[in-house]
GROMACS .gro file of C-alpha atoms in nm:
model
  391
    1MET     CA    1  10.336  12.551  11.111
    2PHE     CA    2  10.196  12.525  10.759
    3ALA     CA    3   9.880  12.736  10.783
    4ASP     CA    4  10.062  13.018  10.960
    5ASN     CA    5  10.301  13.040  10.664
    6GLY     CA    6  10.044  13.018  10.385
    7LEU     CA    7  10.127  12.653  10.318
    8ILE     CA    8   9.906  12.344  10.290
    9ALA     CA    9  10.010  11.995  10.394
   10PRO     CA   10   9.937  11.723  10.135
   11GLN     CA   11   9.611  11.537  10.200
   12TYR     CA   12   9.711  11.173  10.189
   13SER     CA   13   9.352  11.054  10.225
   14LYS     CA   14   9.246  11.242   9.908
   15SER     CA   15   9.564  11.221   9.705
   16ILE     CA   16   9.684  11.080   9.375
   17VAL     CA   17   9.795  10.771   9.571
   18ASN     CA   18   9.435  10.712   9.684
   19LEU     CA   19   9.308  10.761   9.330
   20VAL     CA   20   9.546  10.490   9.208
   21SER     CA   21   9.403  10.262   9.479
   22SER     CA   22   9.051  10.328   9.348
   23PHE     CA   23   9.157  10.243   8.992
   24LEU     CA   24   9.328   9.921   9.100
   25LYS     CA   25   9.020   9.811   9.294
   26CYS     CA   26   8.824   9.810   8.968
   27PHE     CA   27   9.039   9.515   8.861
   28GLY     CA   28   9.027   9.336   9.197
   29ILE     CA   29   9.375   9.449   9.297
   30HIS     CA   30   9.443   9.527   9.663
   31SER     CA   31   9.640   9.837   9.761
   32ASN     CA   32   9.807   9.927  10.089
   33HIS     CA   33   9.637  10.268  10.080
   34SER     CA   34   9.273  10.366  10.113
   35GLU     CA   35   9.069  10.450   9.807
   36PHE     CA   36   8.981  10.806   9.714
   37PRO     CA   37   8.648  10.897   9.880
   38LEU     CA   38   8.444  10.929   9.560
   39GLU     CA   39   8.076  11.006   9.603
   40GLY     CA   40   7.759  11.038   9.401
   41ASN     CA   41   7.799  11.038   9.025
   42PHE     CA   42   8.167  10.950   9.044
   43GLU     CA   43   8.099  10.606   9.190
   44GLY     CA   44   7.894  10.525   8.879
   45PHE     CA   45   8.188  10.592   8.648
   46PHE     CA   46   8.342  10.258   8.746
   47GLN     CA   47   8.045  10.039   8.654
   48GLY     CA   48   8.106   9.805   8.362
   49ILE     CA   49   8.452   9.927   8.269
   50LYS     CA   50   8.720   9.705   8.115
   51ARG     CA   51   8.997   9.963   8.106
   52ILE     CA   52   9.112  10.296   8.243
   53VAL     CA   53   9.313  10.553   8.047
   54ILE     CA   54   9.497  10.808   8.264
   55PHE     CA   55   9.616  11.113   8.072
   56LEU     CA   56   9.878  11.286   8.290
   57VAL     CA   57   9.930  11.651   8.196
   58ASP     CA   58  10.245  11.754   8.383
   59GLY     CA   59  10.219  12.088   8.562
   60MET     CA   60   9.840  12.147   8.546
   61GLY     CA   61   9.714  12.281   8.878
   62TYR     CA   62   9.350  12.265   8.988
   63ASN     CA   63   9.291  12.641   9.019
   64LYS     CA   64   9.435  12.715   8.678
   65PHE     CA   65   9.233  12.431   8.523
   66ILE     CA   66   8.907  12.563   8.672
   67LYS     CA   67   8.972  12.901   8.511
   68ILE     CA   68   9.050  12.754   8.169
   69ASN     CA   69   8.765  12.502   8.188
   70GLU     CA   70   8.507  12.783   8.195
   71GLY     CA   71   8.549  12.803   7.818
   72ILE     CA   72   8.574  12.425   7.759
   73GLY     CA   73   8.301  12.263   7.967
   74PHE     CA   74   8.429  11.949   8.138
   75LYS     CA   75   8.168  11.866   8.403
   76ASP     CA   76   8.285  11.581   8.623
   77VAL     CA   77   8.590  11.716   8.805
   78ILE     CA   78   8.735  11.645   9.147
   79ARG     CA   79   9.016  11.818   9.335
   80VAL     CA   80   9.303  11.585   9.422
   81SER     CA   81   9.604  11.642   9.647
   82SER     CA   82   9.952  11.593   9.512
   83VAL     CA   83  10.237  11.463   9.729
   84PHE     CA   84  10.545  11.627   9.878
   85PRO     CA   85  10.748  11.761   9.721
   86THR     CA   86  10.511  11.884   9.452
   87THR     CA   87  10.737  11.785   9.168
   88THR     CA   88  10.743  11.539   8.879
   89VAL     CA   89  10.993  11.292   9.024
   90ALA     CA   90  10.793  11.239   9.343
   91ALA     CA   91  10.438  11.276   9.208
   92VAL     CA   92  10.464  11.089   8.876
   93THR     CA   93  10.637  10.806   9.062
   94SER     CA   94  10.339  10.795   9.300
   95TRP     CA   95  10.106  10.779   9.001
   96PHE     CA   96  10.292  10.481   8.855
   97THR     CA   97  10.357  10.293   9.179
   98GLY     CA   98  10.054  10.372   9.396
   99LYS     CA   99  10.299  10.453   9.676
  100THR     CA  100  10.379  10.763   9.878
  101PRO     CA  101  10.720  10.935   9.846
  102LYS     CA  102  10.803  10.795  10.190
  103GLU     CA  103  10.765  10.447  10.042
  104HIS     CA  104  10.907  10.479   9.692
  105GLY     CA  105  11.209  10.694   9.781
  106LEU     CA  106  11.215  10.922   9.475
  107LEU     CA  107  11.191  11.243   9.670
  108GLY     CA  108  11.285  11.525   9.438
  109TYR     CA  109  11.449  11.653   9.122
  110ILE     CA  110  11.797  11.653   9.275
  111LEU     CA  111  11.893  11.397   9.539
  112TYR     CA  112  12.206  11.273   9.708
  113LEU     CA  113  12.241  10.907   9.614
  114ARG     CA  114  12.453  10.711   9.856
  115GLU     CA  115  12.476  10.438   9.594
  116ILE     CA  116  12.701  10.655   9.375
  117GLY     CA  117  12.822  10.907   9.634
  118SER     CA  118  12.694  11.219   9.460
  119ILE     CA  119  12.398  11.449   9.411
  120THR     CA  120  12.209  11.354   9.095
  121ASN     CA  121  11.946  11.492   8.857
  122MET     CA  122  11.683  11.220   8.902
  123ILE     CA  123  11.506  11.279   8.571
  124GLU     CA  124  11.809  11.271   8.345
  125PHE     CA  125  12.057  11.075   8.563
  126THR     CA  126  12.325  11.345   8.531
  127TYR     CA  127  12.514  11.574   8.766
  128PRO     CA  128  12.291  11.883   8.817
  129GLY     CA  129  12.345  12.146   8.552
  130VAL     CA  130  12.578  11.929   8.343
  131GLU     CA  131  12.460  11.756   8.026
  132GLY     CA  132  12.560  11.396   7.968
  133GLY     CA  133  12.810  11.218   8.190
  134ILE     CA  134  12.878  10.874   8.325
  135PHE     CA  135  12.600  10.863   8.584
  136ALA     CA  136  12.320  10.716   8.372
  137GLY     CA  137  12.473  10.371   8.326
  138LEU     CA  138  12.599  10.362   8.683
  139ILE     CA  139  12.259  10.447   8.831
  140LYS     CA  140  12.082  10.189   8.619
  141LYS     CA  141  12.322   9.929   8.757
  142ARG     CA  142  12.299  10.033   9.122
  143LEU     CA  143  11.937  10.144   9.169
  144HIS     CA  144  11.660   9.886   9.164
  145ARG     CA  145  11.371   9.950   8.927
  146LEU     CA  146  11.061  10.021   9.134
  147ASP     CA  147  10.775   9.780   9.191
  148ASN     CA  148  10.475   9.946   9.034
  149VAL     CA  149  10.118   9.929   8.908
  150PHE     CA  150  10.228   9.733   8.602
  151ASP     CA  151  10.359   9.450   8.822
  152LEU     CA  152  10.021   9.426   8.992
  153LEU     CA  153   9.833   9.426   8.662
  154LYS     CA  154  10.065   9.163   8.515
  155GLU     CA  155  10.006   8.932   8.812
  156LYS     CA  156   9.632   8.947   8.731
  157GLY     CA  157   9.690   8.880   8.363
  158LEU     CA  158   9.587   9.237   8.276
  159TYR     CA  159   9.737   9.493   8.040
  160GLY     CA  160   9.954   9.778   8.170
  161GLY     CA  161  10.079  10.037   7.923
  162VAL     CA  162  10.252  10.374   7.901
  163MET     CA  163  10.256  10.626   7.619
  164THR     CA  164  10.533  10.882   7.658
  165HIS     CA  165  10.749  11.095   7.431
  166ALA     CA  166  10.996  10.884   7.236
  167THR     CA  167  11.294  11.085   7.362
  168ILE     CA  168  11.232  10.989   7.726
  169SER     CA  169  11.080  10.642   7.692
  170ASN     CA  170  11.378  10.458   7.845
  171SER     CA  171  11.580  10.734   8.005
  172GLY     CA  172  11.640  10.824   8.366
  173LEU     CA  173  11.320  10.836   8.568
  174SER     CA  174  11.121  10.647   8.304
  175TYR     CA  175  11.360  10.353   8.332
  176LEU     CA  176  11.306  10.332   8.708
  177ILE     CA  177  10.926  10.350   8.710
  178HIS     CA  178  10.814  10.172   8.390
  179LYS     CA  179  10.924   9.819   8.475
  180ASN     CA  180  10.695   9.556   8.315
  181ALA     CA  181  10.497   9.821   8.125
  182HIS     CA  182  10.420   9.803   7.755
  183VAL     CA  183  10.592  10.130   7.654
  184MET     CA  184  10.490  10.318   7.340
  185GLY     CA  185  10.677  10.629   7.227
  186TYR     CA  186  10.518  10.918   7.039
  187TYR     CA  187  10.664  11.226   6.869
  188TYR     CA  188  10.379  11.475   6.833
  189MET     CA  189  10.017  11.503   6.943
  190GLY     CA  190   9.887  11.363   6.613
  191ASP     CA  191  10.111  11.061   6.659
  192LEU     CA  192   9.991  11.016   7.018
  193LEU     CA  193   9.623  11.034   6.924
  194ALA     CA  194   9.661  10.802   6.624
  195THR     CA  195   9.833  10.543   6.844
  196LEU     CA  196   9.571  10.584   7.117
  197LYS     CA  197   9.286  10.549   6.866
  198LYS     CA  198   9.431  10.221   6.741
  199ARG     CA  199   9.491  10.094   7.094
  200LEU     CA  200   9.134  10.171   7.200
  201SER     CA  201   8.997   9.977   6.901
  202GLU     CA  202   9.176   9.662   7.021
  203ASP     CA  203   9.056   9.412   7.280
  204TRP     CA  204   9.233   9.442   7.614
  205GLN     CA  205   9.157   9.491   7.981
  206GLY     CA  206   9.368   9.696   8.221
  207MET     CA  207   9.525  10.042   8.251
  208LEU     CA  208   9.701  10.274   8.010
  209TYR     CA  209   9.894  10.583   8.122
  210ILE     CA  210   9.971  10.873   7.888
  211TYR     CA  211  10.235  11.128   7.993
  212TRP     CA  212  10.238  11.478   7.841
  213GLY     CA  213  10.522  11.701   7.958
  214TYR     CA  214  10.507  12.003   7.728
  215LEU     CA  215  10.271  12.216   7.939
  216ASP     CA  216  10.509  12.190   8.236
  217GLY     CA  217  10.801  12.284   8.012
  218LEU     CA  218  10.620  12.591   7.882
  219GLY     CA  219  10.515  12.684   8.235
  220HIS     CA  220  10.878  12.686   8.344
  221LYS     CA  221  10.975  12.913   8.055
  222LYS     CA  222  10.682  13.158   8.054
  223GLY     CA  223  10.510  13.100   8.389
  224PRO     CA  224  10.159  12.964   8.462
  225ASP     CA  225  10.009  13.314   8.460
  226SER     CA  226  10.128  13.382   8.107
  227GLU     CA  227   9.892  13.396   7.810
  228ALA     CA  228  10.108  13.135   7.637
  229TYR     CA  229  10.061  12.881   7.918
  230GLU     CA  230   9.685  12.938   7.941
  231MET     CA  231   9.637  12.915   7.565
  232GLU     CA  232   9.842  12.596   7.550
  233MET     CA  233   9.639  12.435   7.829
  234ALA     CA  234   9.315  12.530   7.654
  235ARG     CA  235   9.439  12.397   7.319
  236LEU     CA  236   9.544  12.067   7.476
  237LEU     CA  237   9.220  12.015   7.667
  238ILE     CA  238   9.002  12.099   7.365
  239GLU     CA  239   9.196  11.850   7.154
  240ILE     CA  240   9.157  11.573   7.412
  241LYS     CA  241   8.786  11.653   7.454
  242ARG     CA  242   8.724  11.624   7.081
  243PHE     CA  243   8.910  11.294   7.068
  244VAL     CA  244   8.720  11.124   7.351
  245GLU     CA  245   8.385  11.245   7.221
  246GLU     CA  246   8.455  11.068   6.892
  247TYR     CA  247   8.666  10.765   6.980
  248LEU     CA  248   8.621  10.666   7.345
  249PRO     CA  249   8.459  10.319   7.377
  250SER     CA  250   8.171  10.279   7.620
  251ASP     CA  251   8.365  10.031   7.836
  252THR     CA  252   8.653  10.274   7.900
  253LEU     CA  253   8.700  10.533   8.176
  254PHE     CA  254   8.915  10.825   8.060
  255VAL     CA  255   9.075  11.042   8.330
  256ILE     CA  256   9.260  11.367   8.259
  257THR     CA  257   9.475  11.463   8.556
  258SER     CA  258   9.816  11.591   8.665
  259ASP     CA  259  10.105  11.548   8.906
  260HIS     CA  260  10.136  11.898   9.056
  261GLY     CA  261  10.055  12.263   8.991
  262MET     CA  262  10.284  12.561   8.944
  263VAL     CA  263  10.333  12.923   9.056
  264GLN     CA  264  10.466  13.235   8.883
  265ILE     CA  265  10.802  13.352   9.020
  266PRO     CA  266  10.908  13.717   8.971
  267ASN     CA  267  11.278  13.778   8.910
  268SER     CA  268  11.290  13.985   9.229
  269THR     CA  269  11.206  13.685   9.450
  270ASN     CA  270  11.415  13.424   9.269
  271TYR     CA  271  11.736  13.425   9.473
  272PHE     CA  272  12.050  13.278   9.320
  273LEU     CA  273  12.274  13.081   9.554
  274LYS     CA  274  12.641  13.021   9.477
  275SER     CA  275  12.884  12.755   9.596
  276THR     CA  276  13.093  13.038   9.745
  277ASP     CA  277  12.812  13.165   9.970
  278PRO     CA  278  12.899  13.130  10.341
  279PHE     CA  279  12.627  12.874  10.421
  280ASN     CA  280  12.806  12.616  10.204
  281ARG     CA  281  13.066  12.576  10.480
  282LEU     CA  282  12.793  12.406  10.684
  283LEU     CA  283  12.727  12.143  10.417
  284ALA     CA  284  12.885  11.813  10.321
  285CYS     CA  285  12.777  11.857   9.956
  286PRO     CA  286  12.557  12.093   9.751
  287PRO     CA  287  12.186  12.097   9.837
  288GLY     CA  288  11.924  11.881   9.667
  289GLY     CA  289  11.552  11.911   9.606
  290GLU     CA  290  11.398  12.189   9.398
  291MET     CA  291  11.400  12.563   9.352
  292ARG     CA  292  11.091  12.585   9.576
  293MET     CA  293  11.215  12.339   9.838
  294MET     CA  294  11.561  12.218   9.925
  295TYR     CA  295  11.731  11.938  10.113
  296PHE     CA  296  12.050  12.026  10.296
  297TYR     CA  297  12.316  11.766  10.371
  298LEU     CA  298  12.502  11.898  10.675
  299SER     CA  299  12.864  11.821  10.757
  300LYS     CA  300  12.752  11.784  11.120
  301LYS     CA  301  12.412  11.782  11.288
  302SER     CA  302  12.485  12.091  11.498
  303ASN     CA  303  12.495  12.300  11.178
  304TYR     CA  304  12.116  12.298  11.153
  305GLU     CA  305  12.054  12.613  11.360
  306PRO     CA  306  12.335  12.815  11.193
  307LEU     CA  307  12.196  12.720  10.851
  308LYS     CA  308  11.844  12.821  10.949
  309SER     CA  309  11.971  13.149  11.094
  310TYR     CA  310  12.164  13.228  10.775
  311PHE     CA  311  11.851  13.210  10.562
  312GLU     CA  312  11.633  13.392  10.816
  313GLU     CA  313  11.882  13.678  10.827
  314ASN     CA  314  11.961  13.703  10.455
  315PHE     CA  315  11.620  13.611  10.312
  316PRO     CA  316  11.367  13.710  10.581
  317SER     CA  317  11.015  13.564  10.560
  318SER     CA  318  11.102  13.370  10.243
  319CYS     CA  319  11.100  13.013  10.374
  320VAL     CA  320  11.049  12.776  10.664
  321PHE     CA  321  11.290  12.511  10.793
  322LEU     CA  322  11.222  12.165  10.934
  323SER     CA  323  11.461  11.896  11.038
  324SER     CA  324  11.426  11.581  10.829
  325ARG     CA  325  11.286  11.400  11.132
  326GLU     CA  326  11.021  11.670  11.176
  327GLY     CA  327  10.928  11.649  10.809
  328ILE     CA  328  10.870  11.275  10.835
  329ASP     CA  329  10.691  11.296  11.169
  330VAL     CA  330  10.438  11.557  11.045
  331GLY     CA  331  10.362  11.335  10.745
  332LEU     CA  332  10.505  11.547  10.464
  333PHE     CA  333  10.608  11.239  10.266
  334GLY     CA  334  10.293  11.044  10.345
  335PRO     CA  335  10.218  10.727  10.540
  336GLY     CA  336  10.369  10.385  10.489
  337ARG     CA  337  10.697  10.207  10.542
  338ILE     CA  338  11.009  10.425  10.522
  339HIS     CA  339  11.224  10.364  10.216
  340PRO     CA  340  11.568  10.240  10.332
  341GLU     CA  341  11.746  10.532  10.158
  342LEU     CA  342  11.503  10.805  10.260
  343TYR     CA  343  11.721  10.973  10.521
  344ASN     CA  344  12.028  10.961  10.298
  345ARG     CA  345  11.836  11.123  10.015
  346ILE     CA  346  11.665  11.406  10.205
  347GLY     CA  347  11.962  11.487  10.425
  348ASP     CA  348  11.931  11.672  10.755
  349ALA     CA  349  11.725  11.986  10.686
  350ILE     CA  350  11.426  12.067  10.466
  351MET     CA  351  11.361  12.421  10.344
  352ILE     CA  352  11.016  12.505  10.203
  353THR     CA  353  10.962  12.841  10.037
  354LYS     CA  354  10.666  13.067  10.110
  355GLY     CA  355  10.463  13.280   9.869
  356ASN     CA  356  10.637  13.327   9.536
  357ASN     CA  357  10.994  13.293   9.664
  358ALA     CA  358  11.245  13.057   9.508
  359PHE     CA  359  11.615  12.971   9.535
  360THR     CA  360  11.820  12.875   9.230
  361TYR     CA  361  12.142  12.703   9.331
  362LEU     CA  362  12.419  12.745   9.075
  363TYR     CA  363  12.553  12.391   9.043
  364SER     CA  364  12.728  12.460   8.713
  365GLY     CA  365  12.672  12.834   8.671
  366GLY     CA  366  12.457  12.793   8.362
  367GLU     CA  367  12.119  12.754   8.536
  368GLU     CA  368  11.822  12.936   8.381
  369ARG     CA  369  11.608  13.199   8.546
  370LEU     CA  370  11.273  13.020   8.526
  371ALA     CA  371  10.941  13.204   8.532
  372GLY     CA  372  10.732  12.917   8.668
  373MET     CA  373  10.825  12.673   8.943
  374HIS     CA  374  10.683  12.416   9.183
  375GLY     CA  375  10.791  12.196   9.474
  376SER     CA  376  10.648  12.390   9.767
  377LEU     CA  377  10.311  12.363   9.942
  378THR     CA  378  10.097  12.651   9.821
  379GLU     CA  379   9.742  12.579   9.711
  380ASP     CA  380   9.833  12.628   9.344
  381GLU     CA  381  10.105  12.364   9.369
  382VAL     CA  382   9.935  12.105   9.590
  383PHE     CA  383   9.599  12.056   9.420
  384VAL     CA  384   9.541  11.906   9.074
  385PRO     CA  385   9.223  11.818   8.884
  386ALA     CA  386   9.096  11.475   8.790
  387ILE     CA  387   8.840  11.489   8.508
  388PHE     CA  388   8.631  11.173   8.469
  389ILE     CA  389   8.489  11.093   8.124
  390ARG     CA  390   8.261  10.804   8.017
  391ARG     CA  391   8.053  10.773   7.700
   0.00000   0.00000   0.00000
């Protein structure tokens, strides 16, 4: 199904989840998932380390990195699979929990939450397309904060930290996935690097995550093929490279990596969907997911074929459909124990776009026409780099 449509299934034996397992093993912590199959020089990177710093650059795909790196010169790079869907909510949560989306249950940007009876923006805890609202406090009361890497480190008496932008340090998604972490907010890159320099000069053992979201934001606005995106990636990587060459201690492994990649979307293949479109009569509520993949919550199970036929007739060769059961059975969301809310959150049908197609659902009517998107299973979205650095 996937190969015939130009799509690639996530590789859950060589994924970000497996890389987390490898990092945890360095501190004697057991994971339920296999370690990433590192070979040769990469095995030596773990010898004699006291701490690991993971610099997560949101929205940096492997292929784009390889192109930009020709002018920068990082040498020790591996290709790592993201998870499904290839989006921040699912993939960053896997980075912080060491679990697959099937296990952690944060399965996309927009999800139906049975706990509050509504679709929800899972990053901001708002109704999609509407700023503010009453959801944030309600969700924090009704959703459990996720068990994560920081819990495991704490049990071993080790340090677990996160550096993230001050405006998102305790909001929405961050609140759910940063339980028991030592959270540090930054405002600009200089602030981030100054804080990191100080932290690296102190005596601690464990793991520190750094989250950088600006490249992803620029990619959405301008697209990953734009000169602006490529120049910003190069600027960021050069700045990090200079920093580690000067300040990285010899007992520290520094890893630059990402959560997912991104593709350029022409206006001509970004289809806007309205609440008045006929297919909505088949649904119990508006769709969830992403612009490059969607979850449909049907009013009755027999509406699956009519929904599929509607998109095949009106948007031919733009997407593929799977039932939710099929998606789970083929391993889209990874191995492991099914989260108790998984079926409620992904609904009855999964749509995955092909090529550079996308669907923007008008929840409020004010949605932007984005130039760069992710969420589907093309090579540029699925694979991310992991750059290993030791001094």
